[in-house]
Amino acid sequence: MECLGHATPGAWVLAGESRSPEVRKEAFGKTGEGETVDLYVLRNASGLEARVMTLGATLVTVRAPDRHGKFDDITLHKDTLAEYLKGHPLLGSVVGRYANRIAGARFVIDGVEYSLERNMGKHHIHGGRRGFQALVWKAEPWADSQAAGVRLSLVSPDGQAGYPGTLQVQVVYKLSNENELVMDYTATTDKPTHVNLTNHAYWNLAGAESRDVLGHVLQLEADHYLPADEFLIPTGEIRSVRGTPMDFTRPMTIGSRSDQVPRKHYDDCYVLTKKPTERLSRAAMVTEPQSGRTMEVWTTQPGVQLYTGNRRGLCLETQHFPNAPNEPKFPSTLLRPGETYRQTTIHKFGILTRSASEGPGH
């Protein structure tokens, strides 16, 4: 596929003078239990915005310009807290303790079996019915000359949804003047437990009100993926993408082969290609040709779940592998006392300097 143009993160500025990064707190409402939910608006010097809600440590939306300078929300979201409380498909929420699936809702640590809440038939998914996405986090905003951010924290008690150990969790959102949205995750525990955190944002770089993402161009830094059964639990095999509709090692539109995969959409975990000593690496590049918006995803995680079931949004959930607690050959998700879980994912936004109609790039 031809290169559509030059991606130039950091190329835009607002009309007039640029401003220092800032963070603004807004009241968003109360839960049915009376807990206050706040919204934090992060803004960098170029006008890029991210809105973060304390319910679920949720990235409500990112607001970014197209090649003509028009700003739009580029994540799917709800407008009011009442709409979120009615239920939603994890729009931008932090998912935990364990993102994705655990087979049989069980795992064994040091010879002791732990039974988890079954919330997907006989299996466990996304931390249970009241995972981290359903809880109100504490928040501490901050800003300096280079970035604006908010630090969110949560205590998950021993036994929550069946998980052992009291887990102390922090998620920091940072919006930099380099037009990077950084998500830093840390956690500690007082008993051995399994941890796998991700953000479940649905991206639409054409704008949240656009019809679908089938025309988005995606490239994944992944030569392999994890085949899964009917419940989307990995079989344990790590299979090459070569010669299959799973192959995004070259830029391809989302809709070009989606009718060739089961369910007619993607819901698959890809194994990221990393060098032995590489921690932070590029996972994905997304381009929306009409608006010119681009998004690079960088992460320390070993995998990324590609989900396009809601055709209006594209999920790139950086994470460890589904069912890793029960698959010894998968990278371990076990966290022990005295250790610190640390993961980082970065979304870097840019603009193509010319459209596809102006001819191929270099």
mmCIF file of N, CA and C in Angstrom, residues 204 211-218 252-259 264-266 287-289 308 310-314:
data_model
loop_
_atom_site.group_PDB
_atom_site.id
_atom_site.type_symbol
_atom_site.label_atom_id
_atom_site.label_comp_id
_atom_site.label_asym_id
_atom_site.label_seq_id
_atom_site.Cartn_x
_atom_site.Cartn_y
_atom_site.Cartn_z
ATOM 1 N N ASN A 204 -11.737 6.580 16.869
ATOM 2 C CA ASN A 204 -12.187 6.869 15.508
ATOM 3 C C ASN A 204 -11.547 8.188 15.105
ATOM 4 N N ARG A 211 -19.121 7.481 10.696
ATOM 5 C CA ARG A 211 -19.897 6.255 10.537
ATOM 6 C C ARG A 211 -19.155 5.020 11.033
ATOM 7 N N ASP A 212 -17.930 4.795 10.569
ATOM 8 C CA ASP A 212 -17.220 3.581 10.954
ATOM 9 C C ASP A 212 -15.725 3.792 10.786
ATOM 10 N N VAL A 213 -14.954 2.756 11.153
ATOM 11 C CA VAL A 213 -13.495 2.823 11.070
ATOM 12 C C VAL A 213 -12.943 1.883 10.002
ATOM 13 N N LEU A 214 -13.788 1.386 9.119
ATOM 14 C CA LEU A 214 -13.347 0.398 8.144
ATOM 15 C C LEU A 214 -12.312 0.955 7.176
ATOM 16 N N GLY A 215 -12.296 2.272 6.989
ATOM 17 C CA GLY A 215 -11.318 2.893 6.107
ATOM 18 C C GLY A 215 -10.037 3.303 6.799
ATOM 19 N N HIS A 216 -9.959 3.135 8.118
ATOM 20 C CA HIS A 216 -8.714 3.425 8.825
ATOM 21 C C HIS A 216 -7.618 2.458 8.352
ATOM 22 N N VAL A 217 -6.422 2.981 8.213
ATOM 23 C CA VAL A 217 -5.283 2.168 7.792
ATOM 24 C C VAL A 217 -4.483 1.784 9.035
ATOM 25 N N LEU A 218 -4.261 0.487 9.210
ATOM 26 C CA LEU A 218 -3.607 -0.028 10.415
ATOM 27 C C LEU A 218 -2.348 -0.804 10.051
ATOM 28 N N MET A 252 -2.760 -1.778 6.108
ATOM 29 C CA MET A 252 -3.965 -2.280 5.447
ATOM 30 C C MET A 252 -5.175 -1.596 6.067
ATOM 31 N N THR A 253 -6.223 -1.394 5.284
ATOM 32 C CA THR A 253 -7.444 -0.846 5.863
ATOM 33 C C THR A 253 -8.135 -1.921 6.709
ATOM 34 N N ILE A 254 -8.808 -1.470 7.760
ATOM 35 C CA ILE A 254 -9.493 -2.386 8.672
ATOM 36 C C ILE A 254 -10.519 -3.231 7.922
ATOM 37 N N GLY A 255 -11.227 -2.604 6.984
ATOM 38 C CA GLY A 255 -12.310 -3.300 6.309
ATOM 39 C C GLY A 255 -11.900 -4.143 5.125
ATOM 40 N N SER A 256 -10.630 -4.150 4.761
ATOM 41 C CA SER A 256 -10.218 -4.829 3.527
ATOM 42 C C SER A 256 -10.381 -6.339 3.595
ATOM 43 N N ARG A 257 -10.266 -6.931 4.796
ATOM 44 C CA ARG A 257 -10.359 -8.390 4.916
ATOM 45 C C ARG A 257 -11.186 -8.839 6.109
ATOM 46 N N SER A 258 -11.913 -7.914 6.709
ATOM 47 C CA SER A 258 -12.642 -8.266 7.933
ATOM 48 C C SER A 258 -13.721 -9.316 7.679
ATOM 49 N N ASP A 259 -14.226 -9.408 6.438
ATOM 50 C CA ASP A 259 -15.230 -10.429 6.152
ATOM 51 C C ASP A 259 -14.622 -11.819 6.033
ATOM 52 N N LYS A 264 -16.657 -11.871 11.505
ATOM 53 C CA LYS A 264 -16.641 -10.764 10.547
ATOM 54 C C LYS A 264 -16.070 -9.484 11.145
ATOM 55 N N HIS A 265 -15.359 -9.623 12.237
ATOM 56 C CA HIS A 265 -14.614 -8.501 12.816
ATOM 57 C C HIS A 265 -13.449 -9.069 13.610
ATOM 58 N N TYR A 266 -12.517 -8.188 13.979
ATOM 59 C CA TYR A 266 -11.341 -8.626 14.719
ATOM 60 C C TYR A 266 -11.601 -8.532 16.221
ATOM 61 N N THR A 287 -3.790 5.363 10.642
ATOM 62 C CA THR A 287 -3.944 6.545 9.801
ATOM 63 C C THR A 287 -5.374 6.626 9.317
ATOM 64 N N GLU A 288 -5.949 7.837 9.347
ATOM 65 C CA GLU A 288 -7.277 8.058 8.786
ATOM 66 C C GLU A 288 -7.094 9.002 7.597
ATOM 67 N N PRO A 289 -7.170 8.492 6.360
ATOM 68 C CA PRO A 289 -6.760 9.278 5.194
ATOM 69 C C PRO A 289 -7.539 10.561 4.973
ATOM 70 N N THR A 308 -12.601 -4.745 16.683
ATOM 71 C CA THR A 308 -13.351 -3.886 15.772
ATOM 72 C C THR A 308 -14.823 -4.270 15.731
ATOM 73 N N ASN A 310 -17.362 -3.196 17.402
ATOM 74 C CA ASN A 310 -18.146 -1.983 17.247
ATOM 75 C C ASN A 310 -17.501 -1.220 16.098
ATOM 76 N N ARG A 311 -18.083 -1.279 14.938
ATOM 77 C CA ARG A 311 -17.403 -0.759 13.747
ATOM 78 C C ARG A 311 -17.185 0.748 13.780
ATOM 79 N N ARG A 312 -17.827 1.414 14.733
ATOM 80 C CA ARG A 312 -17.630 2.863 14.853
ATOM 81 C C ARG A 312 -16.346 3.196 15.605
ATOM 82 N N GLY A 313 -15.716 2.192 16.226
ATOM 83 C CA GLY A 313 -14.496 2.441 16.985
ATOM 84 C C GLY A 313 -13.515 1.300 16.839
ATOM 85 N N LEU A 314 -12.257 1.619 17.027
ATOM 86 C CA LEU A 314 -11.157 0.666 16.912
ATOM 87 C C LEU A 314 -10.443 0.598 18.251
#
